């Protein structure tokens, strides 16, 4: 099933790109490293002027996770989901949504409050026993999912915009297109196959060819931003506060101490946090004095460090805007305050060939190995005999009695058939990792009209979906040139 998921990721993004906002109780998710800086509490990415919030990210991931979990009979775990890159899939889908939302707004499309309200009150999740919208149920469900009403309604507005824009992709289907699609789906080939592995493969590293390969893909190899800093840390010392001091601080700041549902914590529940926060407040004066001394060079910094984009607890965006030698005001860091001086800043750049060589080398070696396998497979076709595996169609499953697993496993067999039916060659081969499968089409059964008539409605919808998908992808390609995409999310860390 995991293999099936990998093969169908692309199409799932297409079929799921417009969908109702859904609440999914999939539990807490550990997202890994996120370089958010000023946006770190709210955003995982930004597309043009449109931010992708943690809430949207979590909702999209949960929706995709639930879908895959259902088709894998409930066997999908969070670990497997991350291993398969479903978080990246969710982010990719959201980026595409935001590109389209930005385009819709550029076209002048908008969403009224009435449209949002109508969509909201039609959602049965928020109905009471009399099938009417209940705002108390609404706010309760949002609180349970840690979502603010404004965030949810923004998501609804985006969803409405996407639905409006989808009209652009609804193209008519011609009869000839239907027949072509039907033939593509339902034709059957009688195949003979023969597995082949390359012999005596020796890969010589040609530095000229290696550098030429790098030249073509060098934009894929970038350095990270680096911040050369000196820092000074003022730790929070243990300090005992009286009950009266803590109570006074709590009375002034209790709105900052809430549980997951937004309910203000009691004095006793917030007590440990109060001790720390009051201590930090009292430490602030000392931190400011240290800042002035460091700025005047009356005090030496403690350490020199080189930061990169994974050091998310430093104010990296501020550092980017600071001139060399500039000292940042104290900021809370772990259990204390940190003061930082920027010594130098190194922005993102394309790696030189020498810097990227070790990353490019495996790609080069794989290409050379594939090229040698392809060369030998072509020669082997001259002596092809093959084993007849009978009649197969595009979506046939591997029959273990005809195709042993040592020849091809289920995933390889599906990939093999896809290549065979996408090819116009009667006799050829398909490359599969470390081997090739030679084949010859012995006979072909084309579609009859009764089959076309039987599945006409389904085929028409498939054709519309395919045309809409192609048009959408072409539009997204152009939109990526128009709207800047900034990704703060850095992927999973175990």
XYZ file of C-alpha atoms in Angstrom:
494
model
C 0.000 0.000 0.000
C 2.874 2.373 0.790
C 4.220 1.783 -2.707
C 0.789 2.563 -4.140
C 0.766 5.777 -2.111
C 4.132 6.831 -3.500
C 2.971 6.265 -7.071
C -0.260 8.198 -6.593
C 0.941 11.210 -4.583
C 0.901 13.541 -7.587
C -2.657 12.679 -8.543
C -3.899 12.886 -4.977
C -2.748 16.483 -4.762
C -4.742 17.201 -7.921
C -7.921 15.483 -6.747
C -7.738 16.985 -3.272
C -6.844 20.577 -4.155
C -10.385 21.847 -3.597
C -11.955 20.321 -0.514
C -14.104 21.323 2.409
C -12.330 22.273 5.599
C -12.520 19.244 7.892
C -11.608 18.646 11.507
C -9.611 15.478 11.955
C -8.616 14.098 15.350
C -5.254 12.719 14.290
C -3.443 13.786 17.451
C -0.471 16.047 17.901
C 2.158 16.013 15.183
C 5.845 16.733 15.689
C 6.752 18.817 12.684
C 10.511 18.988 12.927
C 12.640 22.031 12.207
C 10.935 25.241 11.134
C 12.778 28.481 10.359
C 10.045 30.955 11.147
C 11.724 34.032 12.702
C 9.018 36.733 13.048
C 6.422 34.422 11.493
C 7.481 31.404 13.530
C 4.375 31.381 15.719
C 1.943 31.552 12.809
C 3.440 30.502 9.473
C 5.218 27.608 7.801
C 5.509 29.366 4.426
C 4.558 32.484 2.506
C 3.362 32.752 -1.110
C 3.265 36.293 -2.414
C 1.331 38.101 0.321
C -0.456 34.915 1.441
C 0.846 33.181 4.560
C 0.409 29.457 5.217
C -0.406 29.116 8.904
C 0.346 26.226 11.233
C -3.409 25.712 11.451
C -3.785 25.301 7.671
C -0.736 23.055 7.571
C -2.083 20.824 10.345
C -5.545 20.632 8.768
C -4.153 19.746 5.332
C -1.790 17.133 6.763
C -4.576 15.546 8.828
C -6.850 15.396 5.793
C -4.178 13.700 3.664
C -3.165 11.415 6.532
C -6.780 10.325 7.038
C -7.217 9.602 3.328
C -4.083 7.455 3.135
C -4.909 5.766 6.421
C -8.326 4.774 5.084
C -6.977 3.274 1.868
C -4.326 1.380 3.848
C -6.990 -0.117 6.145
C -5.935 1.908 9.166
C -2.326 0.684 9.162
C -0.667 4.043 8.449
C 1.265 5.407 11.422
C 2.603 8.908 11.980
C 6.149 7.596 11.519
C 5.271 6.015 8.160
C 3.466 9.192 7.097
C 6.581 11.249 7.736
C 8.789 8.636 6.095
C 6.631 8.861 2.967
C 6.810 12.668 3.031
C 3.113 13.342 3.583
C 4.017 16.527 5.462
C 5.889 17.755 2.399
C 2.941 16.726 0.256
C 0.620 18.783 2.473
C 2.906 21.813 2.215
C 3.210 21.444 -1.570
C -0.573 21.317 -1.869
C -0.974 24.434 0.284
C 1.641 26.346 -1.718
C -0.303 25.564 -4.900
C -3.545 26.649 -3.210
C -1.992 29.965 -2.190
C -0.611 30.547 -5.698
C -4.146 30.131 -7.041
C -5.638 32.292 -4.290
C -3.123 35.040 -5.114
C -4.047 34.768 -8.795
C -7.772 34.860 -7.996
C -7.292 38.075 -6.040
C -5.236 39.550 -8.882
C -8.151 38.797 -11.212
C -10.393 40.768 -8.869
C -12.231 37.806 -7.373
C -13.299 38.294 -3.781
C -15.359 36.666 -1.049
C -18.136 38.406 0.845
C -19.017 37.903 4.503
C -22.366 36.483 3.393
C -20.629 33.788 1.330
C -18.524 32.774 4.326
C -21.570 32.809 6.584
C -23.611 30.661 4.167
C -20.842 28.084 3.975
C -20.453 28.154 7.735
C -24.120 27.635 8.610
C -24.450 24.834 6.053
C -21.761 22.781 7.841
C -23.509 20.026 9.816
C -20.555 19.857 12.223
C -21.879 23.054 13.796
C -25.585 22.141 13.917
C -27.603 21.596 17.053
C -30.230 18.883 17.501
C -32.726 21.007 15.529
C -30.352 21.085 12.523
C -29.615 24.762 12.963
C -26.261 26.532 13.284
C -25.158 26.801 16.918
C -22.392 29.309 17.595
C -21.553 27.664 20.925
C -20.891 24.348 19.152
C -18.895 26.274 16.549
C -16.606 27.966 19.083
C -16.310 24.772 21.128
C -15.122 22.700 18.152
C -12.670 25.414 17.135
C -11.275 25.556 20.686
C -10.900 21.763 20.787
C -8.844 21.962 17.599
C -6.862 24.993 18.804
C -8.174 27.153 15.946
C -9.299 30.766 16.190
C -12.537 31.759 14.466
C -10.662 34.298 12.319
C -8.225 31.591 11.155
C -11.010 29.190 10.278
C -13.000 31.826 8.414
C -9.871 32.842 6.465
C -9.544 29.208 5.396
C -13.165 29.194 4.302
C -12.583 32.358 2.276
C -9.623 30.736 0.495
C -11.696 27.634 -0.159
C -14.472 29.741 -1.724
C -11.957 31.573 -3.921
C -10.539 28.262 -5.141
C -14.024 27.029 -5.997
C -14.695 30.196 -7.983
C -11.399 29.861 -9.834
C -12.064 26.184 -10.638
C -14.573 27.277 -13.285
C -11.572 28.190 -15.456
C -10.537 24.536 -15.600
C -13.908 23.081 -16.587
C -13.327 22.347 -20.286
C -15.626 20.321 -22.613
C -14.577 16.864 -23.866
C -14.658 15.896 -27.552
C -15.776 12.470 -28.795
C -12.332 11.773 -30.272
C -10.747 12.450 -26.895
C -13.143 9.989 -25.286
C -12.231 7.249 -27.739
C -8.516 7.856 -27.244
C -8.899 7.719 -23.474
C -11.031 4.575 -23.661
C -8.461 2.819 -25.864
C -5.746 3.866 -23.467
C -7.659 2.436 -20.499
C -9.068 -0.760 -21.910
C -6.668 -2.061 -24.557
C -4.882 -5.320 -23.747
C -1.485 -6.576 -24.887
C -0.238 -10.143 -25.054
C 3.329 -9.823 -23.752
C 6.522 -11.827 -23.675
C 9.117 -10.625 -21.170
C 12.689 -11.351 -20.129
C 14.614 -9.839 -17.178
C 18.099 -8.509 -17.907
C 20.970 -7.294 -15.739
C 24.031 -5.439 -16.997
C 27.343 -7.279 -16.871
C 30.836 -6.007 -16.039
C 29.719 -2.438 -15.347
C 32.663 -0.208 -14.548
C 32.092 3.502 -14.010
C 34.973 5.860 -14.738
C 34.718 9.345 -13.283
C 35.142 11.811 -16.113
C 35.622 15.197 -14.445
C 34.600 17.085 -17.599
C 31.302 15.188 -17.834
C 30.805 15.469 -14.087
C 31.206 19.243 -14.217
C 28.891 19.439 -17.239
C 26.244 17.566 -15.229
C 26.698 19.991 -12.337
C 26.368 22.901 -14.760
C 22.905 21.723 -15.756
C 21.614 21.203 -12.199
C 23.777 23.578 -10.174
C 20.798 25.638 -8.995
C 19.746 22.602 -6.956
C 22.848 22.979 -4.791
C 22.800 26.035 -2.571
C 24.735 27.098 0.479
C 22.813 27.944 3.621
C 22.574 31.426 5.019
C 25.224 31.874 7.681
C 25.387 34.393 10.485
C 28.751 34.969 12.158
C 27.978 36.270 15.639
C 29.341 36.954 19.092
C 26.949 36.398 21.974
C 26.546 37.135 25.656
C 24.112 35.142 27.812
C 22.615 36.368 31.095
C 21.139 33.327 32.895
C 18.118 33.438 35.150
C 19.316 32.746 38.691
C 17.074 30.913 41.117
C 15.102 33.428 43.148
C 12.393 33.041 45.749
C 9.404 35.368 45.418
C 6.768 35.972 48.062
C 3.204 34.876 47.480
C 2.203 38.548 47.438
C 4.713 39.355 44.653
C 3.548 36.419 42.576
C -0.127 37.240 43.155
C 0.396 40.869 42.096
C 2.224 39.748 38.935
C -0.509 37.215 38.205
C -3.278 39.814 38.603
C -1.573 42.069 36.050
C -0.734 39.337 33.518
C -3.169 36.456 34.053
C -4.524 36.796 30.496
C -1.183 35.340 29.337
C -1.720 32.090 31.231
C -4.353 29.937 29.522
C -5.001 26.277 28.784
C -5.559 24.757 25.323
C -9.170 25.932 25.235
C -8.328 29.533 26.106
C -9.472 29.306 29.736
C -7.345 31.394 32.120
C -5.339 29.242 34.518
C -5.776 29.712 38.236
C -2.993 31.262 40.309
C -1.912 27.848 41.597
C -1.959 26.278 38.112
C 0.201 29.091 36.697
C 2.526 29.393 39.691
C 5.647 27.739 38.229
C 5.402 29.779 35.027
C 4.836 32.920 37.104
C 8.085 32.371 39.017
C 10.049 32.096 35.802
C 8.376 35.043 34.062
C 8.666 37.339 37.065
C 12.325 36.375 37.347
C 12.863 37.246 33.686
C 11.112 40.573 34.160
C 13.457 41.473 37.023
C 16.455 40.236 35.013
C 15.587 42.563 32.126
C 17.174 45.637 33.768
C 20.468 43.774 34.202
C 20.279 42.572 30.582
C 19.784 46.159 29.367
C 22.794 47.316 31.379
C 24.911 44.539 29.844
C 23.631 45.559 26.408
C 24.789 49.158 26.889
C 28.187 48.003 28.145
C 28.643 45.625 25.202
C 27.551 48.307 22.747
C 30.125 50.710 24.198
C 32.755 47.935 24.145
C 33.146 48.187 27.922
C 32.381 44.466 28.187
C 33.574 41.522 26.104
C 31.265 39.006 24.442
C 31.466 35.432 25.742
C 31.399 33.285 22.591
C 31.669 33.386 18.828
C 29.241 31.219 16.847
C 28.183 30.553 13.271
C 24.404 30.255 12.980
C 22.388 28.789 10.113
C 18.683 28.582 9.297
C 18.046 25.789 11.806
C 18.911 28.079 14.722
C 15.327 29.234 14.993
C 15.550 30.602 18.533
C 17.764 33.437 17.371
C 16.123 36.449 15.623
C 17.539 35.595 12.211
C 15.454 38.097 10.266
C 16.702 40.907 12.505
C 20.273 39.735 12.001
C 19.795 39.865 8.214
C 18.759 43.510 8.484
C 21.618 44.428 10.842
C 24.895 45.864 9.611
C 28.131 44.132 10.551
C 29.112 45.212 14.041
C 25.525 45.913 15.072
C 24.378 44.695 18.482
C 20.826 43.448 18.994
C 18.875 44.354 22.106
C 18.449 41.578 24.709
C 15.919 38.882 23.836
C 14.594 35.961 25.859
C 16.613 32.831 25.239
C 16.116 29.592 27.122
C 16.133 30.540 30.835
C 17.605 33.997 30.490
C 18.464 36.775 28.036
C 20.797 36.706 25.060
C 22.632 39.648 23.477
C 24.076 39.177 19.996
C 26.491 41.116 17.808
C 26.544 40.391 14.088
C 30.123 40.102 12.858
C 29.299 39.064 9.274
C 26.437 37.687 7.200
C 26.697 35.275 4.279
C 23.604 34.932 2.083
C 22.438 31.960 0.029
C 24.458 31.315 -3.120
C 24.909 28.546 -5.656
C 27.677 26.169 -4.655
C 30.767 26.026 -6.829
C 31.531 22.768 -8.619
C 34.176 21.932 -6.020
C 31.736 22.507 -3.156
C 28.922 20.508 -4.777
C 31.069 17.724 -6.273
C 30.367 15.101 -3.583
C 26.615 15.719 -3.896
C 26.673 15.563 -7.697
C 28.869 12.451 -7.864
C 26.141 9.903 -6.884
C 23.828 11.412 -9.508
C 26.568 11.107 -12.117
C 27.319 7.496 -11.157
C 23.630 6.570 -11.313
C 23.297 8.162 -14.770
C 26.380 6.312 -16.033
C 25.120 3.013 -14.624
C 21.709 3.558 -16.223
C 23.336 4.475 -19.528
C 25.395 1.264 -19.521
C 22.323 -0.800 -18.558
C 20.354 0.814 -21.383
C 23.154 0.160 -23.877
C 23.405 -3.525 -22.940
C 19.601 -3.920 -22.868
C 19.355 -2.608 -26.450
C 21.951 -5.142 -27.578
C 20.168 -7.942 -25.688
C 16.961 -7.258 -27.680
C 18.689 -8.791 -30.726
C 18.682 -12.184 -28.992
C 15.339 -11.777 -27.205
C 13.330 -14.946 -26.619
C 11.145 -14.108 -23.652
C 8.417 -15.851 -21.709
C 4.772 -15.317 -22.650
C 2.877 -13.923 -19.647
C -0.481 -13.732 -21.405
C -2.828 -10.792 -21.858
C -2.438 -7.713 -19.625
C -3.986 -4.270 -19.432
C -2.696 -1.034 -17.969
C -4.076 -1.786 -14.499
C -3.368 -5.527 -14.347
C -1.959 -6.927 -11.110
C 1.056 -9.210 -11.102
C 0.147 -12.893 -11.379
C 2.809 -14.764 -9.339
C 2.339 -17.864 -11.488
C 3.285 -15.919 -14.642
C 5.710 -13.316 -13.222
C 7.861 -14.464 -10.337
C 8.651 -11.900 -7.632
C 12.365 -12.334 -8.366
C 11.657 -10.960 -11.835
C 9.470 -8.060 -10.666
C 7.648 -7.248 -7.456
C 4.156 -5.732 -7.488
C 5.357 -2.128 -7.600
C 7.862 -2.835 -10.372
C 5.241 -4.707 -12.375
C 2.857 -1.735 -12.214
C 5.638 0.625 -13.280
C 6.601 -1.759 -16.069
C 3.028 -1.863 -17.433
C 2.729 1.913 -17.249
C 5.847 2.257 -19.413
C 4.732 -0.420 -21.866
C 1.324 1.164 -22.421
C 2.849 4.641 -22.692
C 5.319 3.491 -25.333
C 4.757 3.221 -29.097
C 7.396 0.465 -29.419
C 6.329 -3.088 -30.193
C 9.608 -4.495 -28.900
C 11.640 -2.645 -26.316
C 12.612 -2.604 -22.628
C 11.838 -0.828 -19.368
C 14.578 0.198 -16.940
C 13.906 -0.672 -13.287
C 16.612 0.387 -10.845
C 19.384 -2.211 -11.273
C 17.772 -4.218 -14.106
C 15.829 -3.970 -17.343
C 12.761 -5.918 -18.431
C 12.849 -6.731 -22.135
C 9.441 -7.176 -23.752
C 7.680 -7.830 -27.029
C 3.979 -7.288 -27.791
C 2.731 -10.470 -29.460
C -0.869 -9.331 -29.992
C -3.157 -6.433 -29.100
C -6.849 -6.235 -28.294
C -8.368 -2.771 -28.817
C -11.523 -1.350 -27.288
C -14.977 -2.170 -28.644
C -17.861 0.323 -28.666
C -19.884 -1.511 -26.024
C -17.068 -0.925 -23.518
C -16.965 2.749 -24.428
C -20.719 3.119 -23.923
C -20.631 1.239 -20.640
C -18.036 3.563 -19.101
C -18.808 6.757 -21.022
C -19.826 8.858 -17.998
C -16.757 7.821 -16.039
C -14.482 8.423 -19.023
C -15.930 11.882 -19.611
C -15.202 12.819 -16.011
C -11.687 11.386 -16.251
C -11.053 13.364 -19.436
C -12.312 16.561 -17.801
C -10.109 15.907 -14.783
C -7.066 15.274 -16.985
C -7.598 18.470 -18.988
C -8.242 20.475 -15.834
C -5.115 19.026 -14.240
C -2.929 19.864 -17.224
C -4.283 23.414 -17.460
C -3.888 23.879 -13.722
C -0.284 22.690 -13.747
C 0.573 25.015 -16.632
C -1.013 27.902 -14.740
C 0.876 27.023 -11.544
C 4.156 26.999 -13.477
C 3.503 30.575 -14.593
C 2.284 31.655 -11.157
C 5.510 30.466 -9.526
C 7.295 33.031 -11.714
C 4.931 35.773 -10.579
C 4.611 35.153 -6.833
C 7.600 34.564 -4.553
C 7.446 31.372 -2.470
C 9.230 31.388 0.903
C 9.376 28.095 2.817
C 10.107 28.249 6.556
C 9.333 24.602 7.240
C 12.470 22.460 7.150
C 11.056 18.931 7.216
C 11.160 16.099 9.677
C 13.771 15.393 12.251
C 13.539 12.117 14.154
